[in-house]
Tab-separated table of C-alpha atoms and ligand atoms in Angstrom:
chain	number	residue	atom	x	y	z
A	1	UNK	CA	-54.944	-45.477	-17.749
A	2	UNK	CA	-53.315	-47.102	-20.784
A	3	UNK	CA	-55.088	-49.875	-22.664
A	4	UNK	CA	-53.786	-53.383	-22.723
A	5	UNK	CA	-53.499	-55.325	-26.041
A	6	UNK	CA	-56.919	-56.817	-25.693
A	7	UNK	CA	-58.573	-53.765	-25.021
A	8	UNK	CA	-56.779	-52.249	-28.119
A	9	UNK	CA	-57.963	-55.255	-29.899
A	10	UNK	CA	-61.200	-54.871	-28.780
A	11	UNK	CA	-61.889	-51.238	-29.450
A	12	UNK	CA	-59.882	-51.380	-33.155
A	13	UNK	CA	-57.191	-49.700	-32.316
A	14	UNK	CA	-54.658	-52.422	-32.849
A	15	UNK	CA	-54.611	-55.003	-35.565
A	16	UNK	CA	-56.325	-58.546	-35.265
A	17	UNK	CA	-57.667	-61.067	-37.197
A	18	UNK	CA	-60.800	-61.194	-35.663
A	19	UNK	CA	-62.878	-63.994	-36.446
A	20	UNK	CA	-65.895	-63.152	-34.299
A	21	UNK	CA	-67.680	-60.639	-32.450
A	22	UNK	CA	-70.873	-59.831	-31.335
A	23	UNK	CA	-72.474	-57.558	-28.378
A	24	UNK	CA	-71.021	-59.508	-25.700
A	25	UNK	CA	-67.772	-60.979	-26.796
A	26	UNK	CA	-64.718	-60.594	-29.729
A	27	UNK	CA	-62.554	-63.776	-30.770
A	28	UNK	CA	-59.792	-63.515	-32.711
A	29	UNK	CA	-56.650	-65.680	-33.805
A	30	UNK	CA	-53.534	-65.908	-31.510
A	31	UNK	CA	-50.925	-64.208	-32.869
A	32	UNK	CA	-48.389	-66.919	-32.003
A	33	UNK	CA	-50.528	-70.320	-32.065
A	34	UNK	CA	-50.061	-73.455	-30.343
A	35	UNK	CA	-52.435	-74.964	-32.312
A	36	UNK	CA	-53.813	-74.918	-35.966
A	37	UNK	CA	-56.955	-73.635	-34.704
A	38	UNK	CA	-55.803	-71.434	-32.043
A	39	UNK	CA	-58.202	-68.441	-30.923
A	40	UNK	CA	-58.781	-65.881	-27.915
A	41	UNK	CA	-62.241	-65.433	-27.349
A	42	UNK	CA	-62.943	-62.046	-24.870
A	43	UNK	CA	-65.452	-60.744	-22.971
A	44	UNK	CA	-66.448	-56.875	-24.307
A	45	UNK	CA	-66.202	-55.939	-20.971
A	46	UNK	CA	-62.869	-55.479	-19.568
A	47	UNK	CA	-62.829	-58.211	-16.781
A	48	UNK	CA	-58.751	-58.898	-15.525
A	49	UNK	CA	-59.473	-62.833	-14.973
A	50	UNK	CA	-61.359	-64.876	-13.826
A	51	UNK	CA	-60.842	-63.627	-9.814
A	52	UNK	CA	-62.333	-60.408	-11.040
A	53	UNK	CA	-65.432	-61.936	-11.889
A	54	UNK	CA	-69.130	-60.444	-10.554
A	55	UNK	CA	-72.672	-61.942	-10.459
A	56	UNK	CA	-73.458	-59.310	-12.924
A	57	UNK	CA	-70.668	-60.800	-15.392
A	58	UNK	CA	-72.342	-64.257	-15.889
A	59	UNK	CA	-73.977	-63.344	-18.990
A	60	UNK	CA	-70.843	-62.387	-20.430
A	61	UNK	CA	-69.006	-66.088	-19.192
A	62	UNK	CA	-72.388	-67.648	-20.786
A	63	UNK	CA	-71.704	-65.724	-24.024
A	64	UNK	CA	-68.306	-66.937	-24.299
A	65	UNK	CA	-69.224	-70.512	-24.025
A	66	UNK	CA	-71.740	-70.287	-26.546
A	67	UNK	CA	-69.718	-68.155	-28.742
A	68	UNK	CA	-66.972	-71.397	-28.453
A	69	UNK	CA	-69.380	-73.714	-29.942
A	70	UNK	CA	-69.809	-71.520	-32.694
A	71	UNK	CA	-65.995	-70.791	-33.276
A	72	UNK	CA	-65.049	-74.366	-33.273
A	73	UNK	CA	-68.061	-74.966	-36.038
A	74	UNK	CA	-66.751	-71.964	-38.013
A	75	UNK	CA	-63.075	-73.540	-37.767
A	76	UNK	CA	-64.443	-76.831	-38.435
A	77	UNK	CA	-63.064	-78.747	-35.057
A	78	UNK	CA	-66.689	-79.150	-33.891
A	79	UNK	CA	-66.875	-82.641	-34.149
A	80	UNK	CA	-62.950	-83.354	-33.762
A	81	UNK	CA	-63.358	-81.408	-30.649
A	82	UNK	CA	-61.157	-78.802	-29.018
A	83	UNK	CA	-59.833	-77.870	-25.766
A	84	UNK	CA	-61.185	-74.256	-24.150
A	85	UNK	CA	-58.821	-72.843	-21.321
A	86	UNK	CA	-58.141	-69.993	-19.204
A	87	UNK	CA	-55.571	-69.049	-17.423
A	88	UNK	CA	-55.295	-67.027	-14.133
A	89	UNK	CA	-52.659	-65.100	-12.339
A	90	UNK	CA	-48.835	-66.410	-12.350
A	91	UNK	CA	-49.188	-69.528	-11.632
A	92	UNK	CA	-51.447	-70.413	-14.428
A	93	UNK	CA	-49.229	-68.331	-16.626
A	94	UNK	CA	-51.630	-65.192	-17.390
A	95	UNK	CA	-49.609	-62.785	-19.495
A	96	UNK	CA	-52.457	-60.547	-20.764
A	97	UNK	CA	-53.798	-59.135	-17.824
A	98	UNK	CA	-57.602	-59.283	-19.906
A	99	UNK	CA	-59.713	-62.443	-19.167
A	100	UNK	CA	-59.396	-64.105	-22.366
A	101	UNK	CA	-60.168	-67.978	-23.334
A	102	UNK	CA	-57.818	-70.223	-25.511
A	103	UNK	CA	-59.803	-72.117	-27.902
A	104	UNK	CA	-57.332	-74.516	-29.519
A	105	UNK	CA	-57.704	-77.673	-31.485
A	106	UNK	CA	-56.970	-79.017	-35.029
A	107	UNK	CA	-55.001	-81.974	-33.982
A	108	UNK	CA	-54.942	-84.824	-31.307
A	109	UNK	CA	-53.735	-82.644	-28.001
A	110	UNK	CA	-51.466	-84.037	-25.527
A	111	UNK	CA	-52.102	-84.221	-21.570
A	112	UNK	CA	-53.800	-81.252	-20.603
A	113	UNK	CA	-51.020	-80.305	-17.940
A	114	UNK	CA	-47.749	-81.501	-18.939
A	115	UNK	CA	-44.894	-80.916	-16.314
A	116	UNK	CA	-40.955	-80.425	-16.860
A	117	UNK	CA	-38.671	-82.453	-15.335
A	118	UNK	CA	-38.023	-80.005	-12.633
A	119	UNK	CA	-41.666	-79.213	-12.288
A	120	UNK	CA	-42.470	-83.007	-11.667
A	121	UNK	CA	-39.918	-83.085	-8.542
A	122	UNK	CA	-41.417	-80.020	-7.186
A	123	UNK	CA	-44.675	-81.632	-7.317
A	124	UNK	CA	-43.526	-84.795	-6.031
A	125	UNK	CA	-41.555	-82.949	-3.039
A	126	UNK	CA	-44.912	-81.115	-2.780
A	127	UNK	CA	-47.169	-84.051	-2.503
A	128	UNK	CA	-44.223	-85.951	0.060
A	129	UNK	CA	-44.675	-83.361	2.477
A	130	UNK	CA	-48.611	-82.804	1.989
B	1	AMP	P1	-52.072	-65.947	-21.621
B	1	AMP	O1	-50.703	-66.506	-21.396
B	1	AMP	O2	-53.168	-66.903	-21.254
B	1	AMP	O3	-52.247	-64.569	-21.009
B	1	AMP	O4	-52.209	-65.790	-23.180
B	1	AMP	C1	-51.927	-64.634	-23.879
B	1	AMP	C2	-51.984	-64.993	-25.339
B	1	AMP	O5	-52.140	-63.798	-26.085
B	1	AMP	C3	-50.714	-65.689	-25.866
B	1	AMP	O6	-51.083	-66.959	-26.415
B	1	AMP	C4	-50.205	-64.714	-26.943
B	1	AMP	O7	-49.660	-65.380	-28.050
B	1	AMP	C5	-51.465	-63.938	-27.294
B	1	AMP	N1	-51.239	-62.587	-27.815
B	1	AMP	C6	-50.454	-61.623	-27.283
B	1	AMP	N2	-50.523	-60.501	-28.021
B	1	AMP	C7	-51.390	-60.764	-29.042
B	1	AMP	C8	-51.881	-60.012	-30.140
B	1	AMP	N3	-51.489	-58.750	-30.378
B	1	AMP	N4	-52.772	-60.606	-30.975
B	1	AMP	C9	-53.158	-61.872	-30.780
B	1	AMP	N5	-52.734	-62.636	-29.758
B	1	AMP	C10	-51.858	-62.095	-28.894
């Protein structure tokens, strides 16, 4: 089967700037950034998201946590602080179909879940009828 992007990225075979890597996990920059600190961190193991997860994978979810702490030192937003997300499936607008972890900081963020104007009345008419 054909390699996605982060698998390419992973293996070398398609350019990154790839900030960090060790046995477990790779982390490189986005290449369209939200942020001014704005980096995927990966598990070396291709895992589709987070529903794909096993009990044998938890070493890899503890590397990637660990490995954040390090990123945000190495980008210097340690002590600002950062935000670390994942998204999964459509709803929570996963385009790379590679579990992957947005490490983003290097200014004040906003609200961690900021709705449209359309998106706010569908929540509203959601929580009227719930
Ligand atoms: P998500 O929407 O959570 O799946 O995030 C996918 C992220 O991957 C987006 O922020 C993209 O900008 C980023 N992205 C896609 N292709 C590349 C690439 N070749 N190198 C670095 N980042 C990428």
């Amino acid at each position: 089967m054909d390699k996605n992007i982060f698998e390419k990225i992973r293996d070398e075979e398609a350019e990154a700037d790839i900030v960090y890597r060790d046995d477990y996990i790779t982390a490189f920059k986005d290449i369209s950034p939200s942020a001014p600190v704005h980096i995927l961190i990966i598990p070396n193991k291709k895992i589709k998201s987070l529903n794909e997860i096993q009990n044998e994978d938890t070493h890899y979810l503890s590397k990637i946590l660990l490995g954040s702490a390090k990123i945000a030192r190495q980008f210097d937003v340690h002590e600002t602080g950062y935000r670390l997300i994942t998204n999964c499936g459509n709803d929570g607008g996963q385009e790379v179909p590679y579990l992957h972890f947005h490490l983003v900081g290097g200014l004040k963020l906003g609200k961690m879940i900021s709705l449209s104007k359309s998106e706010k009345k569908q929540f509203n008419d959601y929580k009227s009828t719930s």
